Structures are given as structure tokens and as C-alpha cells.
Amino acid sequence: MSLHVDTDRTGRAPAPPRGSRHGRRGSKGRRERTGRFDLRVTPYLLISPYFLLFAVFGIFPLGFTLWVSLQKYELAGDAEFAGLDNYIKLMSDGDFWNAVVNTVGIFILSTVPQLILALLLANALNKRIRGRLFFRLGVLIPLITSVVAVAVVFTQLYGRDYGMINWVLNLVGIDNIAWQNEKWSSWLAIATMVDWRWTGYNAIIYLAAMQTIGRDLYEAASIDGATPRRQFWQITLPMLRPTIIFTVFVSTIGGLTLFAEPVLFNNGTMTGGSNGQFQTVAMYIVEQGFRRFEYGYAATVAWMLFVLILIGVLINYALVRRIGGGSR
Amino acid sequence: MMINKRHGRLAAVAVAMAATLAATAACGGSDAPATTDGTKAADEKITLTLQTFGGGTNFGYKAAVEKWNQEHPNVQVKYNNLTPDFENQYWPQMLNWLQAGKGAGDVIGIDEGGMGLAKARPQFFTDLSQYGLDSRKADFPAWKWENGVNTEGKLFALGTDVGGMAVAYRKDLFKKAGLPTDREEVAKLWSTWDDFIATGKKFQEKVKDVKFVDGLNTWFNVVLSQEAAKNGNVSYYDKENKLIVDTNPAVKSAFDFASKVNEAGISAKLRNFQDPWTAGMKKGAFATMGAPGWMLGVIQGNITENGEKPDQGKGQWDVAAVPGGSGNWGGSWLAVPKQSQHPKEAAELASYLTSPEAQLLAFKEGGNLPSTIPAQDSPELQGAVNDWFSGAPLGEIFGPSIKTLPPIFLGEKHSQTKTEVENVVLGMDDGSIPADQAWQKFIDEAKKVAEG
């Protein structure tokens, strides 16, 4: 924005008188030229680090992955061009689609409750309660623990033989559950790990957004006799829409690239259970590339994951836009 | 306020950068060889990194490395055992390092399952014959030696240990089940594998909270190694690297045995070499374990916490003969990656660690049965007794068979295939794959890997 204003101003600056002072024309022209160069180029120089980094860490890997995905490329072996063979194979690869179903399933199972819980939590923290700061900081604490630590501890809690959760279930007469063995139980376990870590983070973002909503709106609403519930639905939620869209996007990207939790849930193996019960797409990439050493095929899966995330974000955008009474 | 915010952001950026730097530094520190300057004077100190895998005492090199370090003050060895899991963790990581040209140690351990691939990638390994290690040929049985020669005909790896086969069992739990505890009588309980399962059922009738075997995978491998010897010494691949999972009777027999164990309900359903299995071993979740020589080191090492509590669990376990005769499961090689900065010293170290003397030290420490003929013939091995395993006469149990162990051919993709098919066996074990569909899935998964 400021960039635009600056150039505009120079454009409007009074034009130097032409031809009147021949003697100093040259030097003035140079200064003018360097000045213009400065104005035109410097801003781009200043923002170039981002683009350079993006080229090195964003564009290049994308392009390289695309190139690799067109090869039959064995890690620590030979590569030969294979055209679209990998993509054709992928379309009918049951294991890949199983991984897609798992990823989407775990994503929905974790993200929906997580964002709803975060919203309710933020609403509660926005009230005038005793020890507000303590609670606000408290919900953020899980975020500063490492993913690996969370996954390792939760995996032990969910242990079949010596896990604490099964111990508690035993107390109420439920037999040991082998959490890794079934889709539903493994998805649930992984979703709790994700939620434990990220709910507070989203709550804080919502809370920050809530505090920018003018008090006068609420005052006016309560004078008109709106209940707190009605205020939440009619004021808070619509005003939060951009923030919700943001958190949904971030959760979608995070959810579809889910990796560490399900890997550690199965002792660091990429298979996601003995029958792929909780193998996510990201794990499938690693399994293909670095366990079976099919590097080219793994790159193909990676590109498909990129496409999936794109689709996921678009669907979510379409859904979330409706929050709080249609598009404005 | 404004300034504070800015500070906060700057601080955050600084912290993030510091963390990144620290992470890179940490990686560099642990992965790279300690000295990178190849032109250093001979009297300058160098450090060699030795990387291995395996649970418990793994390669059993603690004593051997200490001895080397005392005798070679200028060539110190840093011994790094990376992970218990070869197929899922160690080998993929190692191949990455080999491909990247950085990260692998100066001497690395390779399990039998990875040797097919290693042989086919001569570009990654130093030719050991240029350091005169051809002279070691007479020490080894022909098959152990020849498996260390790659497709270009160059010597790249020296053999460490061999499999051998026995059964380790918990005496106290056998007593609880009213079974005999003496190793001679225990061996008589199971002259065949069917007897073994029958014994398991008997055990399970008396003891409810502990299972008879650890999990299907261990026993699947025991039977596979025995049966492979009876079926042309091949396992998942034939000698042309063609997948023969569906036609090799050895694989089917091993699978059938695993299903029988599954049906009998005597499995603790633990997957070998993973944390719950290790925990189960410590807490006594199962009473028997199929035990090649090196497995004894895994058991003893896990329970004694790598020798820190040497008397923990002492006398609890014993070792008896296995049904079905001897088998050769496991056994490894040492190789020197081309990326090593000190290939000459590394080759010397590899030669030392595979010498009869060091192999006997490893045997004493971890039960790893030596692959060199002089060590196999030595009185230290033939008369060996292990106090921790209730004074089991290991020399007597393993000694007669190790010289005649069959060399089993393992294909180039053996390691990846093993991971996938054992995952199916595991699925049958934990119930996520119905037993009647498991065999078909077993073949399908193997085919997927083979076809790539």
C-alpha cells in the first residue's frame, strides 16, 4: 500500500523546469534517474528475500518433485523417464485411497470438535472471570510442548497392556482395547492428540478476534433484549468469520499433512497399523519413498496430496463462507 | 507498546533462527565424522564412528570397542547403536545417508536382509581388498565371505555373527504352569512344532495373565529360517531376484505355523523390536522367545538395562533346544562407506571387530555367535556357559550346529518385502486382518513391493 502511495507522490511532484538551466541538466538528470531507479527498484529489492526464499524452498521443490514424479526412480538406484505411468498407477492404488480416507477421516474427527471447542473456550475466556490471564495462558500451554512428546505420551496412555486409559476403562468394566487395531479407535486416539495440542491455539486466535468486536454492539443488543446466546450467534460469530476462515484453512493444511502423531502411535513405522488403519497420505509418501525406496512414486503421491489440499481448502472456503448468514 | 511488540517479534525471529541453527548444528555434529580434514598428520587424533542397530546389547561391541580405544589412542572409536529396528528405521536412514554422501559412519553394520541391496550398490562402499583384507578369507566359511563380495566382485563387507537357533524361556513362569523347568526336560516337551503348540495350550490353561509366546513374527522367522534350509536355501526371492513368496513351500510352512499359533490363542500379540515388546519382556508378558544367538543379547540387554543392572532378572530365563532343528536367522556384516574420511583406519577397525578375538568378546557380551571358523572352534565358545541365563551351556546348545548353518539367499528387496509381509502376520496376530484372508494379503503385499 505504502509503495503505491510513494510512487504516486513522485508522479505528482512538480515537473522540473525543462531547458531553462542547461548547465546543470546532466547532473540533475542523473540524480533524477537514480532517484527513479531507487523508487522503482528498491522496494522490490527490499521484498526480494521473501521471493528468493520462496523460489528456493517453494518453487524449486515443487518443480523438482514434479520432475521426479514423472520418473521410475529408485532411491539409491537408477531413474528413468516414465511419463504419467506413476499417476495412472496411483489412480487405481487401493493403499493410496485408503490413506486418503484415513487422512480425511482423522481430519474431520479432529478439526470439527477442535474448532467448535476453541470457539466455546474463547467465548468463555472473553467473559469477565477471575484469573482470566491464568486461563488464557493455560489454554496455550499444550502448544509449546513438542509434537513428538505429545504423541509419545499419548501413545503410552493408549497402550494396550499397560496404558492408563485402558486401566481406567477396566475400572468401569470395559476390557482392554487395542487402540491401534481398528479404524475407529485409532482415529479417535490420534484426533485427541491433535486436539489436545491445537485447541488452545485456535481459542487464543478467536479470543483475539473477539476482543476487536466493539462493545457497543453488545450493549445495543442487550438493550434490545438479546440473550447472550443470541448475541453469540448474531454478533460474535458473523464478526469472527474471517478469523474462522483462517483457522479452517490452517487446520485443513495441518490435518491433511498429518504425520508425526500417527507415525509415533505405531512406534515410528510408516505402515499405520498392520492393515493401514491409520496410515495418512504423508506417511504413505514416506513409506513409498524411504521404506520401499520408490522415490518417483512417492513424488507422485506428494503432488496428489498438494491437489487434495487445494480441493480441501476450496470446499472448506465454500462451506465457511456461509457462516453467520451468507456472504456479505 | 509499539516498541514492545516489535521487540517481541524480533525476539521471536531470533529464537526461531537460533533454534534452526541449533538443529542444523546438532544434525551436523552427530552425523558428520568428527574430523573432516583428510590431510591430517598421522600422529593426529582421529575419531571413527561405528554405527549399528539392534535391541539390548545389539552387536555386543562394548568391550571390543573399549579394548580398541585403549590400544589405539590416536584412532578413537565412537560407538553408536542407532535403533533396534533394522528394516523400518536403520536401513532406510542409512540408504539416505549413503545416497546423500554424508551422515553414514566410518564403519556400519548391515543385517543379512540388507545385504542383497548393498551388494548391488558398489558405488556406496569402499573396496576393502585395497587395504589387504583379502587375507581374511581363510577365517570365514565360504558363504559368509562371499556374501560380502559385491556385484563388481569387490570385497566390501566382513561377516560378524551368524544365527543359530534355540528357545529362551522363563523358568519361573514354566514352574507356575506346572511344567518342568530343567532345560533337558523342557526340550523333550517339544520335539516337534505341534508339541510346542500343545505345550503352549497346556501353559495357557494354568496361567491366564501371561501368554506363552511373544508374538507371531518372532516364531514366523524361526520357522522360516529352518524351512528355507530345507527348500533350496531361498526365502522370499530366488537367486535371480524373482519373487517366490507364493511358490516357496518354506514361506507357506512358516505362515501356517504362525496361523496355528494364532488359533491356539497363546500369543501376547507383541511385534518384535518395538517398544511394547521390549516393555513386555521386562514385565514378563510372555514365557518363551525364539532365540538365535544374538537374541539372547537382546533379552539380557533389555532386562539388565544394557548391563547397568547386571543382576536384574538373573536366573529367570533359561535356554533350551528348538523344535525342528537348527536355522540361520540373522547375522550381520560390517562395511566401510565410501564417504568415510578415514577408509584405511575404518577398514582396520572392521577387520578387528570381525576378528576371532573380537567376535568372542561380542559373544560373551551379547551371545552373538561368531562367524569366523577359529572362533567357532575355540574352547571359549564350545565350553561357554551363560550365568545370567541360569548357567545355560551355550557352547553345547549352539556349538555343534553353527559350523553347518545353511546360507540363505536373500534378494535385493528382501528387507522391504520382510517389512510388508510381517505386517500382515502382525495383522493376523492383532486381529485386524481376518485369518482366512491373511495368506492372500501376504502374497499381495509382497507382490506390491516386488513390482515397485
Coordinates of N, CA and C in Angstrom, one line a residue, chain A residues 144-234:
Chain A
I144 N 3.1 -25.4 23.4 CA 4.6 -25.3 23.5 C 5.3 -26.6 23.8
T145 N 4.5 -27.7 24.0 CA 5.1 -29.0 24.1 C 5.3 -29.5 22.7
S146 N 6.4 -30.3 22.5 CA 6.7 -30.8 21.2 C 5.7 -31.8 20.7
V147 N 5.5 -31.9 19.4 CA 4.5 -32.9 18.9 C 4.9 -34.3 19.3
V148 N 6.2 -34.5 19.2 CA 6.8 -35.8 19.5 C 6.5 -36.2 20.9
A149 N 6.7 -35.3 21.8 CA 6.4 -35.6 23.2 C 5.0 -35.9 23.4
V150 N 4.1 -35.1 22.8 CA 2.7 -35.3 23.0 C 2.3 -36.7 22.5
A151 N 2.8 -37.0 21.3 CA 2.5 -38.3 20.6 C 3.0 -39.5 21.5
V152 N 4.2 -39.3 22.0 CA 4.8 -40.4 22.8 C 4.0 -40.7 24.0
V153 N 3.7 -39.6 24.7 CA 2.9 -39.7 26.0 C 1.5 -40.3 25.7
F154 N 0.9 -39.7 24.7 CA -0.5 -40.2 24.4 C -0.4 -41.7 24.0
T155 N 0.6 -42.1 23.2 CA 0.7 -43.5 22.8 C 0.8 -44.4 24.0
Q156 N 1.6 -43.9 25.0 CA 1.7 -44.7 26.2 C 0.3 -44.8 27.0
L157 N -0.4 -43.6 27.0 CA -1.7 -43.6 27.6 C -2.6 -44.6 27.0
Y158 N -2.5 -44.7 25.6 CA -3.3 -45.6 24.9 C -2.8 -47.0 24.7
G159 N -1.7 -47.3 25.5 CA -1.1 -48.6 25.4 C -2.1 -49.7 25.7
R160 N -1.9 -50.9 25.0 CA -2.9 -51.9 25.2 C -2.8 -52.6 26.5
D161 N -1.6 -52.9 26.9 CA -1.4 -53.7 28.1 C -1.2 -52.8 29.4
Y162 N -0.4 -51.8 29.2 CA 0.0 -51.0 30.4 C -0.5 -49.6 30.3
G163 N -1.4 -49.3 29.4 CA -1.9 -47.9 29.2 C -2.9 -47.5 30.3
M164 N -2.8 -46.2 30.6 CA -3.7 -45.7 31.6 C -5.1 -45.6 31.2
I165 N -5.4 -45.3 29.9 CA -6.8 -45.2 29.5 C -7.5 -46.6 29.6
N166 N -6.8 -47.6 29.2 CA -7.4 -49.0 29.4 C -7.5 -49.3 30.9
W167 N -6.6 -48.8 31.7 CA -6.7 -49.1 33.1 C -8.0 -48.5 33.7
V168 N -8.3 -47.2 33.2 CA -9.5 -46.5 33.7 C -10.7 -47.3 33.2
L169 N -10.7 -47.7 31.9 CA -11.8 -48.4 31.3 C -12.0 -49.7 32.0
N170 N -10.9 -50.3 32.5 CA -11.1 -51.6 33.2 C -11.9 -51.4 34.5
L171 N -11.6 -50.2 35.1 CA -12.3 -49.9 36.4 C -13.8 -49.9 36.2
V172 N -14.3 -49.4 35.0 CA -15.7 -49.4 34.8 C -16.2 -50.7 34.0
G173 N -15.3 -51.7 34.0 CA -15.7 -53.0 33.5 C -15.6 -53.2 32.0
I174 N -14.8 -52.3 31.3 CA -14.6 -52.5 29.9 C -13.2 -53.2 29.7
D175 N -13.2 -54.2 28.8 CA -11.9 -54.9 28.6 C -10.9 -54.0 27.9
N176 N -9.6 -54.4 27.9 CA -8.6 -53.7 27.2 C -8.9 -53.5 25.8
I177 N -8.7 -52.3 25.3 CA -8.9 -52.0 23.9 C -7.6 -51.9 23.3
A178 N -7.4 -52.6 22.1 CA -6.1 -52.4 21.4 C -6.4 -51.3 20.4
W179 N -6.0 -50.1 20.9 CA -6.4 -48.9 20.2 C -5.9 -48.8 18.7
Q180 N -4.7 -49.4 18.5 CA -4.2 -49.4 17.1 C -4.9 -50.3 16.1
N181 N -5.7 -51.2 16.6 CA -6.2 -52.3 15.7 C -7.3 -51.9 14.8
E182 N -8.2 -51.0 15.3 CA -9.4 -50.7 14.5 C -9.3 -49.3 14.0
K183 N -10.0 -49.0 12.9 CA -10.0 -47.7 12.4 C -10.6 -46.7 13.4
W184 N -11.7 -47.0 13.9 CA -12.4 -46.0 14.8 C -11.6 -45.7 16.0
S185 N -11.0 -46.7 16.6 CA -10.3 -46.4 17.8 C -9.0 -45.7 17.6
S186 N -8.3 -46.1 16.5 CA -7.0 -45.4 16.2 C -7.3 -43.9 15.8
W187 N -8.3 -43.7 15.0 CA -8.6 -42.4 14.5 C -8.9 -41.5 15.8
L188 N -9.7 -42.1 16.7 CA -10.1 -41.3 17.9 C -8.9 -41.0 18.7
A189 N -8.0 -41.9 18.9 CA -6.8 -41.7 19.7 C -6.0 -40.6 19.0
I190 N -5.8 -40.6 17.7 CA -4.9 -39.6 17.1 C -5.6 -38.3 17.1
A191 N -6.9 -38.3 16.9 CA -7.7 -37.0 17.0 C -7.5 -36.3 18.3
T192 N -7.5 -37.1 19.4 CA -7.3 -36.5 20.7 C -6.0 -35.9 20.8
M193 N -4.9 -36.5 20.3 CA -3.6 -35.9 20.3 C -3.6 -34.6 19.6
V194 N -4.2 -34.5 18.4 CA -4.2 -33.3 17.7 C -4.9 -32.2 18.4
D195 N -6.1 -32.6 18.9 CA -6.9 -31.6 19.6 C -6.3 -31.1 20.9
W196 N -5.7 -32.0 21.6 CA -5.0 -31.6 22.9 C -4.0 -30.5 22.6
R197 N -3.3 -30.6 21.5 CA -2.3 -29.6 21.2 C -2.8 -28.3 20.6
W198 N -3.8 -28.4 19.7 CA -4.2 -27.3 18.9 C -5.4 -26.5 19.3
T199 N -6.2 -27.1 20.2 CA -7.5 -26.4 20.6 C -7.2 -25.0 21.2
G200 N -6.2 -25.0 22.1 CA -5.9 -23.7 22.8 C -5.4 -22.7 21.8
Y201 N -4.6 -23.1 20.9 CA -4.1 -22.2 19.9 C -5.2 -21.5 19.1
N202 N -6.1 -22.3 18.7 CA -7.3 -21.7 17.9 C -8.1 -20.8 18.9
A203 N -8.2 -21.3 20.1 CA -9.0 -20.5 21.1 C -8.4 -19.1 21.2
I204 N -7.1 -19.0 21.3 CA -6.5 -17.7 21.5 C -6.7 -16.8 20.3
I205 N -6.6 -17.4 19.1 CA -6.8 -16.6 17.9 C -8.3 -16.1 17.9
Y206 N -9.2 -17.0 18.2 CA -10.6 -16.5 18.3 C -10.8 -15.4 19.3
L207 N -10.1 -15.6 20.5 CA -10.2 -14.6 21.6 C -9.7 -13.3 21.1
A208 N -8.6 -13.3 20.4 CA -8.0 -12.0 20.0 C -9.0 -11.3 19.0
A209 N -9.6 -12.1 18.1 CA -10.6 -11.5 17.2 C -11.8 -11.0 17.9
M210 N -12.2 -11.7 19.0 CA -13.4 -11.3 19.7 C -13.2 -10.0 20.4
Q211 N -12.0 -9.7 20.8 CA -11.7 -8.5 21.5 C -11.7 -7.3 20.6
T212 N -11.7 -7.5 19.3 CA -11.7 -6.4 18.4 C -13.2 -6.0 18.1
I213 N -14.1 -6.9 18.5 CA -15.5 -6.5 18.2 C -16.0 -5.5 19.2
G214 N -16.6 -4.4 18.7 CA -16.9 -3.3 19.5 C -17.9 -3.6 20.6
R215 N -17.7 -3.1 21.8 CA -18.6 -3.4 23.0 C -20.0 -2.8 22.7
D216 N -20.0 -1.7 22.0 CA -21.2 -1.0 21.7 C -22.3 -1.9 21.1
L217 N -21.8 -2.8 20.2 CA -22.7 -3.7 19.5 C -23.4 -4.6 20.5
Y218 N -22.6 -5.1 21.5 CA -23.2 -6.0 22.5 C -24.2 -5.2 23.4
E219 N -23.7 -3.9 23.7 CA -24.6 -3.1 24.6 C -25.9 -2.8 23.9
A220 N -25.8 -2.5 22.7 CA -27.0 -2.2 21.9 C -27.9 -3.4 21.9
A221 N -27.3 -4.6 21.6 CA -28.0 -5.8 21.6 C -28.7 -6.1 22.9
S222 N -28.0 -5.9 24.0 CA -28.6 -6.3 25.3 C -29.7 -5.3 25.6
I223 N -29.6 -4.0 25.2 CA -30.6 -3.1 25.4 C -31.9 -3.5 24.7
D224 N -31.6 -4.1 23.5 CA -32.8 -4.6 22.7 C -33.3 -5.9 23.2
G225 N -32.7 -6.4 24.3 CA -33.1 -7.6 24.9 C -32.6 -8.9 24.3
A226 N -31.5 -8.9 23.6 CA -30.9 -10.1 23.1 C -30.2 -10.9 24.2
T227 N -30.5 -12.2 24.2 CA -29.8 -13.0 25.2 C -28.4 -13.2 24.8
P228 N -27.5 -13.6 25.8 CA -26.1 -13.9 25.5 C -26.0 -14.9 24.4
R229 N -26.8 -15.9 24.4 CA -26.8 -16.9 23.3 C -27.0 -16.3 21.9
R230 N -28.1 -15.4 21.9 CA -28.4 -14.7 20.7 C -27.3 -13.8 20.2
Q231 N -26.7 -13.1 21.2 CA -25.5 -12.2 20.9 C -24.4 -13.0 20.3
F232 N -24.2 -14.2 20.8 CA -23.1 -15.0 20.3 C -23.3 -15.4 18.8
W233 N -24.6 -15.8 18.5 CA -24.9 -16.3 17.2 C -25.0 -15.1 16.2
Q234 N -25.5 -14.0 16.7 CA -25.8 -12.9 15.8 C -24.7 -11.8 15.7

